[in-house]
Short mmCIF file of C-alpha atoms and ligand atoms in Angstrom, two decimals:
data_model
loop_
_atom_site.label_atom_id
_atom_site.label_comp_id
_atom_site.label_asym_id
_atom_site.label_seq_id
_atom_site.Cartn_x
_atom_site.Cartn_y
_atom_site.Cartn_z
CA MET A 24 15.02 20.81 -23.55
CA THR A 25 13.49 17.36 -23.18
CA ALA A 26 9.96 16.86 -21.89
CA THR A 27 11.43 15.25 -18.75
CA ALA A 28 13.65 18.29 -18.15
CA ARG A 29 10.65 20.62 -18.62
CA LEU A 30 8.66 18.56 -16.12
CA VAL A 31 11.52 18.59 -13.60
CA SER A 32 11.74 22.34 -13.96
CA MET A 33 7.98 22.72 -13.40
CA LEU A 34 8.06 20.41 -10.37
CA ARG A 35 10.90 22.42 -8.81
CA SER A 36 8.68 25.48 -8.72
CA SER A 37 5.53 23.60 -7.66
CA SER A 38 4.13 22.54 -4.33
CA SER A 39 1.43 20.08 -5.32
CA LEU A 40 1.18 17.24 -7.79
CA SER A 41 -1.74 15.05 -8.76
CA VAL A 42 -1.24 11.83 -10.65
CA LEU A 43 -3.80 9.71 -12.50
CA THR A 44 -2.65 6.16 -13.10
CA GLY A 45 -4.01 3.32 -15.20
CA ALA A 46 -3.22 -0.29 -15.99
CA GLY A 47 0.04 0.59 -17.76
CA MET A 48 1.38 1.71 -14.38
CA SER A 49 1.18 -1.88 -13.14
CA ALA A 50 2.26 -3.58 -16.37
CA GLU A 51 5.88 -3.83 -15.26
CA SER A 52 4.71 -5.57 -12.08
CA GLY A 53 3.38 -8.32 -14.33
CA ILE A 54 -0.28 -7.28 -14.18
CA PRO A 55 -1.77 -7.16 -17.68
CA THR A 56 -3.44 -4.08 -19.11
CA PHE A 57 -6.95 -4.22 -20.56
CA ARG A 58 -6.89 -2.85 -24.08
CA ASP A 59 -3.31 -3.38 -25.28
CA ALA A 60 -2.41 -6.26 -27.58
CA GLY A 61 -2.25 -9.29 -25.31
CA GLY A 62 -4.32 -7.44 -22.69
CA LEU A 63 -7.12 -8.86 -20.57
CA TRP A 64 -9.77 -7.89 -23.09
CA GLU A 65 -8.01 -8.86 -26.29
CA ASP A 66 -10.39 -11.78 -26.87
CA GLU A 67 -13.13 -10.85 -24.41
CA ASP A 68 -16.24 -8.72 -24.38
CA PRO A 69 -15.52 -6.22 -21.56
CA VAL A 70 -19.18 -5.84 -20.64
CA SER A 71 -19.60 -9.60 -20.13
CA LEU A 72 -16.85 -9.51 -17.48
CA ALA A 73 -17.11 -6.02 -15.97
CA SER A 74 -20.78 -5.15 -15.59
CA VAL A 75 -23.61 -6.24 -13.30
CA ASP A 76 -25.48 -7.70 -16.28
CA GLY A 77 -22.43 -9.72 -17.34
CA PHE A 78 -21.96 -10.97 -13.77
CA LEU A 79 -25.56 -12.03 -13.34
CA ALA A 80 -25.59 -13.74 -16.75
CA ASN A 81 -22.64 -15.95 -15.80
CA PRO A 82 -21.49 -15.44 -12.20
CA ALA A 83 -19.22 -18.49 -12.14
CA ARG A 84 -17.26 -17.22 -15.15
CA VAL A 85 -16.89 -13.71 -13.75
CA GLN A 86 -15.96 -14.95 -10.26
CA ARG A 87 -13.34 -17.25 -11.73
CA TRP A 88 -11.91 -14.47 -13.94
CA TYR A 89 -11.56 -12.18 -10.93
CA ALA A 90 -10.17 -14.98 -8.75
CA GLU A 91 -7.42 -15.56 -11.31
CA ARG A 92 -6.65 -11.86 -11.49
CA LEU A 93 -6.66 -11.66 -7.69
CA ARG A 94 -4.04 -14.39 -7.60
CA GLY A 95 -1.89 -12.36 -10.01
CA VAL A 96 -2.24 -9.26 -7.85
CA MET A 97 -1.31 -11.14 -4.67
CA ASP A 98 1.83 -12.45 -6.40
CA ALA A 99 2.80 -9.02 -7.79
CA GLN A 100 5.22 -6.51 -6.26
CA PRO A 101 5.37 -2.74 -6.78
CA HIS A 102 8.10 -1.77 -9.25
CA SER A 103 10.59 1.09 -9.27
CA GLY A 104 7.99 3.45 -10.82
CA HIS A 105 5.55 2.91 -7.94
CA VAL A 106 8.40 3.48 -5.48
CA ALA A 107 9.51 6.65 -7.29
CA LEU A 108 5.98 8.08 -7.10
CA ALA A 109 5.92 7.37 -3.37
CA GLU A 110 9.32 9.05 -3.01
CA LEU A 111 7.97 12.21 -4.63
CA GLU A 112 6.06 12.80 -1.38
CA SER A 113 9.32 14.01 0.16
CA GLU A 114 9.42 16.79 -2.46
CA LEU A 115 5.77 17.85 -2.91
CA ASP A 116 2.19 17.26 -1.81
CA VAL A 117 1.19 14.28 -3.94
CA THR A 118 -2.25 12.79 -4.56
CA VAL A 119 -2.38 9.55 -6.54
CA VAL A 120 -5.74 8.96 -8.21
CA THR A 121 -5.66 5.44 -9.55
CA GLN A 122 -7.98 3.45 -11.77
CA ASN A 123 -6.06 0.35 -10.73
CA VAL A 124 -7.58 -2.12 -8.30
CA ASP A 125 -4.32 -3.80 -7.25
CA GLY A 126 -3.29 -1.67 -4.27
CA LEU A 127 0.32 -1.41 -5.51
CA HIS A 128 0.63 2.36 -4.93
CA SER A 129 -0.14 1.98 -1.23
CA ARG A 130 2.12 -1.06 -0.99
CA ALA A 131 4.93 1.04 -2.51
CA GLY A 132 4.48 3.68 0.19
CA SER A 133 2.19 6.31 -1.36
CA THR A 134 0.08 7.66 1.49
CA ASN A 135 -2.55 9.66 -0.36
CA VAL A 136 -4.20 7.27 -2.81
CA LEU A 137 -7.73 7.51 -4.19
CA GLU A 138 -8.91 4.23 -5.71
CA MET A 139 -11.49 5.27 -8.30
CA HIS A 140 -12.40 1.75 -9.37
CA GLY A 141 -12.23 -0.01 -6.00
CA ASN A 142 -9.91 -2.81 -4.93
CA ILE A 143 -9.84 -6.40 -6.14
CA THR A 144 -8.70 -7.72 -2.75
CA ARG A 145 -12.06 -6.77 -1.22
CA HIS A 146 -15.49 -8.27 -1.94
CA PHE A 147 -19.10 -8.08 -0.87
CA CYS A 148 -22.40 -9.94 -1.13
CA VAL A 149 -24.72 -8.55 -3.79
CA GLU A 150 -27.76 -9.29 -1.56
CA CYS A 151 -26.82 -8.22 1.99
CA GLN A 152 -23.57 -6.30 1.26
CA ASP A 153 -21.68 -8.30 3.90
CA ASN A 154 -17.96 -8.02 3.25
CA THR A 155 -16.58 -10.10 6.09
CA GLY A 156 -17.07 -13.66 4.85
CA PRO A 157 -14.84 -15.70 2.54
CA GLY A 158 -13.98 -13.93 -0.70
CA LEU A 159 -12.98 -14.96 -4.18
CA SER A 160 -9.59 -16.25 -3.00
CA THR A 161 -11.44 -19.36 -1.79
CA LEU A 162 -12.25 -19.98 -5.45
CA THR A 163 -8.60 -19.54 -6.34
CA SER A 164 -7.59 -22.23 -3.88
CA THR A 165 -10.37 -24.50 -5.16
CA VAL A 166 -8.95 -24.15 -8.64
CA ASP A 167 -5.43 -24.70 -7.31
CA THR A 168 -6.06 -27.81 -5.27
CA ALA A 169 -8.79 -29.55 -7.23
CA GLY A 170 -7.80 -28.32 -10.68
CA SER A 171 -11.43 -28.62 -11.69
CA ALA A 172 -14.15 -26.18 -12.67
CA PRO A 173 -14.98 -24.06 -9.63
CA GLY A 174 -18.37 -23.62 -8.09
CA LEU A 175 -19.89 -20.33 -7.00
CA VAL A 176 -18.71 -18.33 -4.03
CA GLN A 177 -21.80 -17.48 -2.00
CA CYS A 178 -22.41 -15.43 1.10
CA THR A 179 -22.18 -17.44 4.31
CA LEU A 180 -24.92 -15.25 5.85
CA CYS A 181 -27.60 -15.18 3.14
CA GLY A 182 -26.44 -17.31 0.20
CA GLY A 183 -26.15 -14.29 -2.14
CA LEU A 184 -23.46 -14.08 -4.78
CA ILE A 185 -20.07 -12.68 -3.79
CA ARG A 186 -18.53 -10.13 -6.16
CA PRO A 187 -15.27 -8.18 -6.14
CA ALA A 188 -15.42 -4.64 -4.71
CA VAL A 189 -14.49 -3.06 -8.02
CA VAL A 190 -16.42 -0.55 -10.13
CA TRP A 191 -18.01 -2.01 -13.23
CA PHE A 192 -19.37 -0.21 -16.30
CA GLY A 193 -22.53 1.68 -15.52
CA GLU A 194 -21.78 1.80 -11.79
CA MET A 195 -21.13 4.86 -9.70
CA LEU A 196 -17.70 5.37 -8.19
CA PRO A 197 -17.22 4.76 -4.42
CA HIS A 198 -18.94 7.52 -2.48
CA GLY A 199 -16.89 10.71 -2.30
CA VAL A 200 -13.87 9.39 -4.18
CA PHE A 201 -14.42 11.31 -7.40
CA SER A 202 -15.19 14.58 -5.65
CA ARG A 203 -11.97 14.21 -3.64
CA ALA A 204 -10.07 13.45 -6.85
CA VAL A 205 -11.49 16.54 -8.55
CA GLU A 206 -10.58 18.65 -5.53
CA ALA A 207 -6.99 17.35 -5.46
CA VAL A 208 -6.52 17.77 -9.21
CA ALA A 209 -8.02 21.26 -9.16
CA GLU A 210 -5.58 22.31 -6.44
CA SER A 211 -2.46 20.87 -8.03
CA ASP A 212 0.21 22.75 -9.95
CA VAL A 213 1.18 19.73 -12.05
CA PHE A 214 -0.97 16.85 -13.30
CA LEU A 215 0.49 13.60 -14.61
CA SER A 216 -1.48 10.91 -16.43
CA ILE A 217 0.49 7.68 -16.40
CA GLY A 218 -0.23 4.42 -18.22
CA THR A 219 -3.87 4.96 -19.07
CA SER A 220 -5.65 4.84 -22.43
CA SER A 221 -7.86 7.72 -21.17
CA SER A 222 -10.84 5.88 -22.62
CA VAL A 223 -12.96 5.51 -19.50
CA TYR A 224 -15.12 8.22 -17.99
CA PRO A 225 -15.01 9.89 -15.48
CA ALA A 226 -11.25 9.32 -15.02
CA SER A 227 -10.66 10.73 -18.50
CA SER A 228 -12.31 14.01 -17.51
CA LEU A 229 -9.66 14.84 -14.90
CA ILE A 230 -7.34 16.30 -17.55
CA GLU A 231 -9.89 19.05 -18.18
CA VAL A 232 -10.18 19.70 -14.45
CA ALA A 233 -6.41 20.12 -14.29
CA GLN A 234 -6.21 22.33 -17.34
CA SER A 235 -9.08 24.59 -16.38
CA ASN A 236 -7.30 25.24 -13.07
CA GLY A 237 -4.02 26.13 -14.78
CA ALA A 238 -1.99 23.01 -14.01
CA TYR A 239 0.88 21.91 -16.23
CA THR A 240 -0.28 18.58 -17.67
CA VAL A 241 1.90 15.71 -18.89
CA GLU A 242 1.08 12.27 -20.24
CA ILE A 243 3.54 9.43 -19.57
CA ASN A 244 2.85 6.38 -21.72
CA VAL A 245 4.64 3.87 -23.91
CA ALA A 246 2.57 5.22 -26.80
CA PRO A 247 0.48 8.40 -27.06
CA SER A 248 -3.11 7.77 -25.92
CA VAL A 249 -6.22 9.08 -27.66
CA ALA A 250 -6.02 12.03 -25.26
CA ALA A 251 -2.36 12.91 -25.92
CA SER A 252 -3.15 16.15 -27.73
CA ARG A 253 -5.03 17.41 -24.66
CA PHE A 254 -1.83 17.52 -22.57
CA ASP A 255 0.79 20.26 -22.48
CA ASP A 256 3.54 17.70 -22.90
CA SER A 257 4.12 14.01 -23.27
CA ILE A 258 6.88 11.63 -22.27
CA THR A 259 7.08 8.40 -24.20
CA GLY A 260 8.41 5.54 -22.13
CA ARG A 261 7.67 2.93 -19.52
CA ALA A 262 6.51 4.11 -16.11
CA GLY A 263 9.18 1.99 -14.44
CA GLN A 264 11.90 3.82 -16.33
CA VAL A 265 10.53 7.35 -16.64
CA LEU A 266 9.53 7.87 -12.99
CA PRO A 267 12.81 6.86 -11.29
CA LYS A 268 14.67 9.07 -13.77
CA LEU A 269 12.31 11.92 -12.98
CA VAL A 270 12.90 11.60 -9.23
CA SER A 271 16.62 11.33 -9.67
CA GLU A 272 16.74 14.46 -11.86
CA LEU A 273 14.49 16.33 -9.47
CA ARG A 274 16.80 15.51 -6.56
CA SER A 275 19.93 16.31 -8.50
CA THR A 276 21.51 19.66 -7.69
CA VAL A 277 22.85 19.87 -11.23
CA SER A 278 20.40 21.05 -13.86
CA ALA A 279 19.35 18.42 -16.35
CA PRO A 280 21.34 18.64 -19.58
CA GLU A 281 19.58 20.36 -22.43
CA THR A 282 19.13 18.59 -25.72
CA THR A 283 17.67 19.77 -28.93
C1 BJW B 320 2.06 1.80 -20.34
C2 BJW B 320 2.89 0.75 -20.03
C3 BJW B 320 4.01 1.06 -19.27
C4 BJW B 320 1.27 -0.07 -21.13
N1 BJW B 320 4.24 2.33 -18.90
N2 BJW B 320 2.32 3.07 -20.01
C5 BJW B 320 -22.37 3.46 -22.32
C6 BJW B 320 -22.98 2.58 -21.43
C7 BJW B 320 -22.67 2.56 -20.04
C8 BJW B 320 -21.71 3.42 -19.55
C9 BJW B 320 -21.10 4.29 -20.44
C10 BJW B 320 -21.43 4.32 -21.81
N3 BJW B 320 -20.67 5.26 -22.42
C11 BJW B 320 -19.87 5.82 -21.49
C12 BJW B 320 -20.13 5.26 -20.30
C13 BJW B 320 -19.46 5.54 -19.02
C14 BJW B 320 -18.42 4.45 -18.76
C15 BJW B 320 -17.29 4.60 -19.78
O1 BJW B 320 -16.44 5.45 -19.68
N4 BJW B 320 -17.27 3.75 -20.81
C16 BJW B 320 -16.28 3.87 -21.90
C17 BJW B 320 -15.50 2.58 -22.04
C18 BJW B 320 -17.03 4.25 -23.15
N5 BJW B 320 -17.96 4.66 -17.40
C19 BJW B 320 -18.60 4.14 -16.39
O2 BJW B 320 -19.56 3.39 -16.52
C20 BJW B 320 -18.09 4.54 -15.02
N6 BJW B 320 -19.18 4.94 -14.22
C21 BJW B 320 -19.91 6.01 -14.50
O3 BJW B 320 -19.69 6.70 -15.49
O4 BJW B 320 -20.89 6.26 -13.60
C22 BJW B 320 -21.92 7.16 -14.00
C23 BJW B 320 -22.88 6.37 -14.87
C24 BJW B 320 -23.74 5.52 -14.22
C25 BJW B 320 -24.63 4.80 -15.00
C26 BJW B 320 -24.61 4.89 -16.38
C27 BJW B 320 -23.71 5.76 -17.02
C28 BJW B 320 -22.83 6.49 -16.24
C29 BJW B 320 -17.42 3.37 -14.35
C30 BJW B 320 -16.23 2.90 -15.10
C31 BJW B 320 -15.65 1.66 -14.43
C32 BJW B 320 -14.51 1.07 -15.25
N7 BJW B 320 -14.17 -0.18 -14.69
C33 BJW B 320 -13.02 -0.90 -15.25
C34 BJW B 320 -13.04 -2.32 -14.64
C35 BJW B 320 -12.65 -2.20 -13.16
C36 BJW B 320 -12.61 -3.52 -12.47
C37 BJW B 320 -11.51 -4.39 -12.97
O5 BJW B 320 -10.31 -4.08 -12.79
O6 BJW B 320 -11.86 -5.41 -13.55
O7 BJW B 320 -11.80 -0.23 -14.90
S1 BJW B 320 -12.98 -0.90 -17.02
C38 BJW B 320 -11.22 -0.84 -17.15
O8 BJW B 320 -10.86 0.36 -17.85
C39 BJW B 320 -10.70 -0.72 -15.71
C40 BJW B 320 -9.67 0.36 -15.85
O9 BJW B 320 -9.45 0.97 -14.61
C41 BJW B 320 -10.26 1.27 -16.89
C42 BJW B 320 -9.27 2.14 -17.61
O10 BJW B 320 -8.33 1.34 -18.31
P1 BJW B 320 -6.80 1.79 -18.32
O11 BJW B 320 -6.27 1.75 -16.95
O12 BJW B 320 -6.66 3.06 -19.06
O13 BJW B 320 -6.11 0.57 -19.11
P2 BJW B 320 -5.97 0.34 -20.69
O14 BJW B 320 -5.64 -1.10 -20.88
O15 BJW B 320 -7.12 0.87 -21.42
O16 BJW B 320 -4.71 1.23 -21.11
C43 BJW B 320 -3.40 0.91 -20.66
C44 BJW B 320 -2.46 2.04 -21.12
O17 BJW B 320 -1.19 1.81 -20.55
C45 BJW B 320 -2.25 2.12 -22.64
O18 BJW B 320 -2.42 3.46 -23.04
C46 BJW B 320 -0.80 1.66 -22.84
O19 BJW B 320 -0.17 2.29 -23.95
C47 BJW B 320 -0.18 2.06 -21.54
N8 BJW B 320 0.97 1.26 -21.10
N9 BJW B 320 2.32 -0.41 -20.58
C48 BJW B 320 3.35 3.31 -19.33
N10 BJW B 320 4.87 0.08 -18.91
ZN1 ZN B 321 -25.25 -11.92 1.94
#
């Protein structure tokens, strides 16, 4: 029996599913991953771009980096894997816990999404926390129209620096999000980890939560992650191919063919 057939069989006898997704989930929407070859951090020091210290050391660089990524997210569309995950809601209770900041799960129709690392389309002032003024997209248009080095985006109320509403290294997750993720994972019969390197805490700890509560755990990735051995099973493949196939087999009245 293939790993996909085993997963289909488990899902048929389950009522709840929790899914942890990472950057690989959005790769087929054209949004780069972080740590893969050619990823966002291939030639960058992650801490200089994704920490408060890095931001304060060079806010213009960090704002510009996020403005460029924001433009990519606005241009991106959910792919067939996002849609398939949303469609699973007609079969089971599904909670999507995502490390992604692009909002593509919700745009694809998933209704129960926990964004562990925030959302790049939102922003706030580091001084007064106002989140209603112009965001980093103003920087994107400055780059577009003038084609020159951008200035800083500052709060229209107090002049403080504007930053994306994402979670950087050393920062706490949005209030209540991790506890809700733990609760959902602990209650689920099946846990899927899709397109993540499982290298960032606390997202990487959810596999243990799932296992200690008896869930069947499966990693879906183009290549086994460092955590692969911690899962009951693994499916090697792209999210955009594996997930539609999974949904189609789950909906099929004919049992999946067995292979050796
Ligand atoms: C495909 C595919 C396809 C490709 N289909 N698969 C020392 C100092 C300070 C902190 C720490 C420390 N040691 C540990 C920590 C804790 C730290 C941490 O874990 N660090 C590790 C890196 C060591 N964590 C934190 O700081 C967290 N907060 C926290 O712990 O709070 C408590 C605390 C407070 C104070 C001090 C200490 C603790 C917060 C973590 C926030 C992470 N933020 C980022 C940036 C978000 C904003 C942004 O988007 O810019 O989140 S980092 C980055 O990594 C991003 C991602 O969400 C996250 C995970 O990456 P992901 O998604 O797994 O992507 P990749 O690229 O790594 O992997 C892609 C995978 O996809 C690969 O496996 C591919 O094979 C696969 N793939 N195509 C399927 N088509
Ligand atoms: Zn302000």
